[in-house]
Short mmCIF file of C-alpha atoms in Angstrom, two decimals:
data_model
loop_
_atom_site.label_atom_id
_atom_site.label_comp_id
_atom_site.label_asym_id
_atom_site.label_seq_id
_atom_site.Cartn_x
_atom_site.Cartn_y
_atom_site.Cartn_z
CA MET A 1 49.17 2.69 -44.52
CA LEU A 2 48.34 -1.00 -44.99
CA ASN A 3 45.40 -1.92 -47.20
CA ILE A 4 45.63 -5.69 -47.35
CA PRO A 5 42.53 -7.87 -47.59
CA LYS A 6 42.05 -10.39 -44.75
CA LEU A 7 44.80 -8.85 -42.59
CA LYS A 8 43.75 -9.32 -38.96
CA ASN A 9 44.74 -7.61 -35.70
CA THR A 10 45.33 -4.32 -37.49
CA GLN A 11 43.77 -2.51 -34.54
CA SER A 12 46.81 -3.42 -32.45
CA ASN A 13 49.91 -1.25 -32.31
CA ASN A 14 52.11 -4.19 -33.28
CA PHE A 15 54.33 -4.55 -36.30
CA PHE A 16 52.99 -6.91 -38.96
CA LEU A 17 54.70 -10.17 -39.85
CA MET A 18 55.43 -11.86 -43.18
CA ALA A 19 56.55 -15.38 -42.34
CA GLY A 20 56.66 -18.88 -43.73
CA PRO A 21 59.03 -21.21 -45.55
CA CYS A 22 61.35 -20.00 -48.28
CA ALA A 23 59.62 -22.20 -50.84
CA ILE A 24 56.42 -24.22 -50.96
CA GLU A 25 57.79 -27.75 -50.52
CA GLY A 26 54.44 -29.50 -50.22
CA GLU A 27 50.97 -29.09 -48.75
CA GLU A 28 51.47 -30.97 -45.49
CA ILE A 29 54.53 -29.03 -44.34
CA ALA A 30 53.10 -25.68 -45.49
CA LEU A 31 49.91 -26.28 -43.47
CA ARG A 32 51.95 -27.37 -40.47
CA ILE A 33 53.96 -24.15 -40.58
CA VAL A 34 51.03 -21.79 -41.11
CA GLU A 35 48.91 -23.41 -38.40
CA LYS A 36 51.60 -22.84 -35.80
CA ILE A 37 52.32 -19.25 -36.87
CA VAL A 38 48.63 -18.34 -36.89
CA LYS A 39 48.26 -19.58 -33.29
CA ILE A 40 51.26 -17.51 -32.19
CA THR A 41 50.31 -14.32 -34.01
CA ASP A 42 46.68 -14.51 -32.89
CA LYS A 43 47.82 -14.87 -29.28
CA LEU A 44 50.15 -11.87 -29.60
CA SER A 45 47.77 -9.79 -31.77
CA ILE A 46 50.30 -9.52 -34.59
CA PRO A 47 48.88 -8.94 -38.09
CA TYR A 48 50.10 -11.91 -40.13
CA ILE A 49 50.78 -12.61 -43.82
CA PHE A 50 51.84 -16.11 -44.92
CA LYS A 51 54.92 -16.13 -47.15
CA GLY A 52 55.93 -18.89 -49.54
CA SER A 53 57.63 -18.84 -52.93
CA TYR A 54 55.77 -20.92 -55.51
CA LYS A 55 58.95 -21.05 -57.59
CA LYS A 56 62.61 -20.25 -56.97
CA ALA A 57 64.11 -18.72 -60.09
CA ASN A 58 67.33 -17.28 -58.63
CA ARG A 59 69.51 -20.30 -57.82
CA SER A 60 73.29 -20.56 -57.67
CA ARG A 61 73.42 -24.05 -59.13
CA ILE A 62 71.42 -25.68 -61.90
CA ASP A 63 70.66 -28.66 -59.64
CA SER A 64 69.15 -26.50 -56.85
CA PHE A 65 65.51 -26.97 -55.87
CA THR A 66 63.22 -24.65 -57.81
CA GLY A 67 59.74 -25.84 -56.85
CA ILE A 68 57.07 -28.54 -56.90
CA GLY A 69 55.28 -27.12 -59.94
CA ASP A 70 53.80 -23.66 -60.40
CA GLU A 71 50.09 -24.50 -60.32
CA LYS A 72 50.48 -27.03 -57.52
CA ALA A 73 52.32 -24.56 -55.29
CA LEU A 74 49.98 -21.68 -56.09
CA LYS A 75 46.96 -23.83 -55.21
CA ILE A 76 48.55 -24.56 -51.82
CA LEU A 77 48.95 -20.83 -51.24
CA GLU A 78 45.33 -20.30 -52.26
CA LYS A 79 44.19 -23.03 -49.84
CA ILE A 80 46.14 -21.48 -46.98
CA GLY A 81 44.62 -18.07 -47.63
CA ARG A 82 41.11 -19.53 -47.79
CA GLU A 83 41.24 -21.97 -44.87
CA PHE A 84 43.05 -19.67 -42.43
CA ASP A 85 41.47 -16.46 -43.76
CA ILE A 86 44.83 -14.71 -43.97
CA PRO A 87 46.64 -12.85 -46.76
CA THR A 88 49.41 -14.60 -48.66
CA VAL A 89 52.47 -13.36 -50.53
CA THR A 90 54.66 -14.96 -53.19
CA ASP A 91 57.46 -13.88 -55.55
CA ILE A 92 57.15 -13.30 -59.26
CA HIS A 93 60.12 -13.16 -61.61
CA GLU A 94 58.77 -12.24 -65.04
CA SER A 95 55.98 -9.95 -66.20
CA ILE A 96 54.03 -12.90 -67.58
CA GLU A 97 53.78 -14.39 -64.06
CA ALA A 98 52.02 -11.40 -62.49
CA GLU A 99 48.47 -12.08 -63.62
CA MET A 100 48.81 -15.81 -63.04
CA ALA A 101 50.07 -15.48 -59.45
CA ALA A 102 47.60 -12.69 -58.66
CA ALA A 103 44.75 -15.16 -59.15
CA TYR A 104 45.95 -17.11 -56.10
CA VAL A 105 47.58 -14.65 -53.64
CA ASP A 106 46.98 -11.21 -52.10
CA ILE A 107 50.48 -9.74 -52.40
CA LEU A 108 53.00 -9.98 -55.23
CA GLN A 109 56.63 -9.76 -54.18
CA ILE A 110 59.37 -8.42 -56.42
CA PRO A 111 62.72 -10.10 -55.65
CA ALA A 112 65.62 -7.85 -54.70
CA PHE A 113 67.66 -8.62 -57.81
CA LEU A 114 64.67 -7.59 -59.97
CA CYS A 115 63.56 -4.42 -58.18
CA ARG A 116 64.67 -2.19 -61.08
CA GLN A 117 62.82 -4.20 -63.74
CA THR A 118 60.25 -1.67 -64.90
CA ASP A 119 58.08 -4.08 -66.89
CA LEU A 120 57.87 -6.45 -63.91
CA LEU A 121 56.90 -3.69 -61.48
CA VAL A 122 54.29 -2.31 -63.87
CA ALA A 123 52.81 -5.76 -64.51
CA ALA A 124 52.54 -6.40 -60.77
CA ALA A 125 50.97 -3.00 -60.18
CA LYS A 126 48.36 -3.48 -62.87
CA THR A 127 46.99 -6.62 -61.19
CA GLY A 128 45.65 -4.38 -58.42
CA LYS A 129 47.32 -6.54 -55.78
CA VAL A 130 49.55 -5.16 -53.05
CA VAL A 131 53.15 -5.05 -54.35
CA ASN A 132 56.03 -5.79 -51.98
CA VAL A 133 59.31 -4.63 -53.52
CA LYS A 134 62.50 -5.93 -51.98
CA LYS A 135 65.38 -3.46 -51.98
CA GLY A 136 68.27 -4.61 -54.12
CA GLN A 137 71.42 -5.50 -52.23
CA PHE A 138 73.20 -3.16 -54.65
CA LEU A 139 70.93 -0.13 -54.10
CA SER A 140 70.66 2.65 -51.56
CA ALA A 141 67.46 3.18 -49.60
CA ALA A 142 66.96 6.53 -51.36
CA SER A 143 66.96 4.89 -54.79
CA MET A 144 63.92 2.77 -53.86
CA LYS A 145 61.78 5.89 -54.32
CA PHE A 146 61.90 5.17 -58.04
CA ALA A 147 60.52 1.66 -57.55
CA VAL A 148 57.67 3.10 -55.49
CA ASP A 149 56.99 5.68 -58.20
CA LYS A 150 56.82 2.98 -60.89
CA VAL A 151 54.08 1.13 -59.01
CA ILE A 152 52.10 4.22 -58.03
CA GLU A 153 52.32 5.79 -61.48
CA SER A 154 50.97 2.53 -62.88
CA GLY A 155 47.77 3.13 -60.90
CA ASN A 156 48.46 1.16 -57.70
CA ASN A 157 49.04 2.89 -54.37
CA ASN A 158 49.44 -0.30 -52.35
CA VAL A 159 53.22 -0.61 -52.10
CA ILE A 160 55.47 -2.13 -49.44
CA LEU A 161 59.27 -1.85 -49.38
CA THR A 162 61.41 -4.55 -47.79
CA ASP A 163 65.05 -4.11 -46.84
CA ARG A 164 67.24 -7.23 -47.04
CA GLY A 165 70.69 -5.82 -46.42
CA ASN A 166 73.47 -4.47 -48.60
CA THR A 167 76.27 -6.33 -50.36
CA PHE A 168 79.49 -6.16 -48.37
CA GLY A 169 82.34 -7.64 -50.35
CA TYR A 170 81.58 -10.81 -52.28
CA GLN A 171 80.31 -13.14 -49.55
CA ASP A 172 78.53 -11.08 -46.94
CA LEU A 173 75.74 -8.58 -46.32
CA ILE A 174 75.31 -5.79 -43.81
CA VAL A 175 72.21 -3.85 -42.73
CA ASP A 176 72.22 -0.06 -42.73
CA PHE A 177 69.35 0.75 -40.39
CA ARG A 178 69.31 4.36 -41.57
CA GLY A 179 67.48 3.03 -44.60
CA ILE A 180 64.32 2.14 -42.69
CA PRO A 181 63.31 5.72 -41.74
CA GLU A 182 64.52 6.94 -45.13
CA MET A 183 62.22 4.54 -47.00
CA ARG A 184 59.35 5.26 -44.59
CA SER A 185 59.60 8.89 -45.71
CA PHE A 186 58.14 7.72 -49.05
CA ASN A 187 54.85 7.15 -47.17
CA VAL A 188 54.84 3.38 -47.66
CA PRO A 189 55.15 0.60 -45.06
CA VAL A 190 58.72 -0.64 -44.62
CA VAL A 191 59.63 -4.20 -43.70
CA MET A 192 62.93 -5.66 -42.50
CA ASP A 193 63.81 -9.05 -43.93
CA CYS A 194 65.54 -10.54 -40.90
CA THR A 195 66.63 -13.77 -42.57
CA HIS A 196 67.84 -12.90 -46.08
CA SER A 197 69.80 -9.97 -44.66
CA LEU A 198 71.92 -12.57 -42.86
CA GLN A 199 72.79 -14.57 -45.96
CA GLN A 200 76.37 -15.27 -46.96
CA PRO A 201 76.13 -15.52 -50.75
CA ASN A 202 78.58 -16.70 -53.40
CA GLN A 203 79.98 -19.62 -51.44
CA ILE A 204 82.36 -21.94 -53.30
CA SER A 205 79.91 -24.81 -52.75
CA GLY A 206 77.23 -22.96 -54.71
CA VAL A 207 74.95 -23.08 -51.65
CA THR A 208 74.31 -19.80 -49.85
CA GLY A 209 75.36 -19.67 -46.19
CA GLY A 210 73.86 -17.64 -43.36
CA LYS A 211 74.02 -16.44 -39.75
CA PRO A 212 70.61 -17.31 -38.22
CA ALA A 213 71.93 -16.71 -34.69
CA LEU A 214 71.70 -12.97 -35.48
CA ILE A 215 68.03 -12.96 -36.54
CA GLU A 216 66.98 -11.68 -33.12
CA THR A 217 69.56 -8.87 -33.28
CA ILE A 218 68.40 -7.69 -36.71
CA ALA A 219 64.73 -7.92 -35.74
CA LYS A 220 65.11 -5.99 -32.48
CA ALA A 221 67.09 -3.23 -34.16
CA ALA A 222 64.56 -2.95 -37.00
CA ILE A 223 61.63 -2.55 -34.61
CA ALA A 224 63.61 -0.06 -32.54
CA VAL A 225 64.18 2.23 -35.54
CA GLY A 226 60.55 2.10 -36.65
CA ALA A 227 60.06 -0.77 -39.10
CA ASP A 228 56.38 -1.34 -39.82
CA GLY A 229 56.82 -5.05 -40.40
CA LEU A 230 59.20 -7.97 -40.26
CA PHE A 231 59.90 -10.69 -42.82
CA ILE A 232 61.09 -13.98 -41.34
CA GLU A 233 61.53 -17.27 -43.13
CA THR A 234 60.94 -20.18 -40.78
CA HIS A 235 60.88 -23.96 -41.02
CA PRO A 236 60.49 -26.89 -38.59
CA ASP A 237 63.73 -28.42 -39.90
CA PRO A 238 65.93 -25.73 -41.49
CA LYS A 239 68.85 -28.10 -42.09
CA ASN A 240 66.68 -30.14 -44.41
CA ALA A 241 64.72 -27.28 -45.98
CA LYS A 242 64.88 -27.36 -49.76
CA SER A 243 65.81 -23.68 -50.06
CA ASP A 244 67.69 -21.14 -47.89
CA GLY A 245 67.87 -23.39 -44.83
CA ALA A 246 71.17 -21.81 -43.77
CA ASN A 247 69.57 -18.51 -42.80
CA MET A 248 66.08 -19.56 -41.68
CA LEU A 249 64.71 -19.42 -38.13
CA HIS A 250 63.71 -22.73 -36.58
CA LEU A 251 59.92 -22.71 -36.20
CA ASP A 252 60.19 -23.68 -32.53
CA LEU A 253 62.07 -20.42 -31.82
CA LEU A 254 59.53 -18.08 -33.41
CA GLU A 255 57.17 -17.54 -30.49
CA ASP A 256 59.88 -16.60 -28.01
CA LEU A 257 61.35 -14.17 -30.53
CA LEU A 258 58.01 -12.52 -31.27
CA VAL A 259 57.26 -12.11 -27.55
CA LYS A 260 60.52 -10.17 -27.18
CA LEU A 261 59.82 -8.07 -30.25
CA VAL A 262 56.34 -7.12 -29.03
CA ARG A 263 57.99 -5.81 -25.87
CA VAL A 264 60.44 -3.75 -27.92
CA ARG A 265 57.54 -2.35 -29.94
CA GLU A 266 55.65 -1.44 -26.77
CA ALA A 267 58.72 0.38 -25.45
CA ILE A 268 59.01 2.72 -28.42
CA ILE A 269 55.37 3.75 -29.01
#
């Protein structure tokens, strides 16, 4: 089901992993993160895709960090893909960004809030890159069939769907694990975003909260119900990360978590 250039360890029966920092904060820290994750995933034979947003467009406050500069961040993503020979993924927010970002990365990600934006989906599809569409917090799993159709009918069969929880009241999210098998029925790989699904949005401070202690719970359940991949944002110092630190996994905890998840995967296949 996966047709992603440079994706390694696909002969294993493991889930694949999209992981990295929320945003590209600089070259040194991005390389530090990817180097450690590559060592872990190679050891565990987990197909790995580096994730990093070159720009953060959806911010609660006007003074929130949005990026280090589009071209600078995209060139870091390009360097990571080249030097580690792994695929990379980044978000796009407007149709005009699709072609630009596609020149640097292997996968274009459609943010959850934008998953119904037809022009954006079509623009991403027409680049020929793999398109990862995040399910809107406000949508059912069944409704994501229309997002898949938009990409495929635009001439691109390489689609991934990522669940990131459902809005529950104003300041919380919940995960309906029935959605994973439902979205897999569309014959596309389905990923569970184990970090954003634990966000606590709309805080009075204007800074999104989170429950990172439950990342392991969400990840285990997702693998148990058949998720093809996991999405995990990770950072060596989440408290001082420039974006989404409240729900990220500390980088030092990633290996132990992945070891447990490989065991869960082995138990169900």
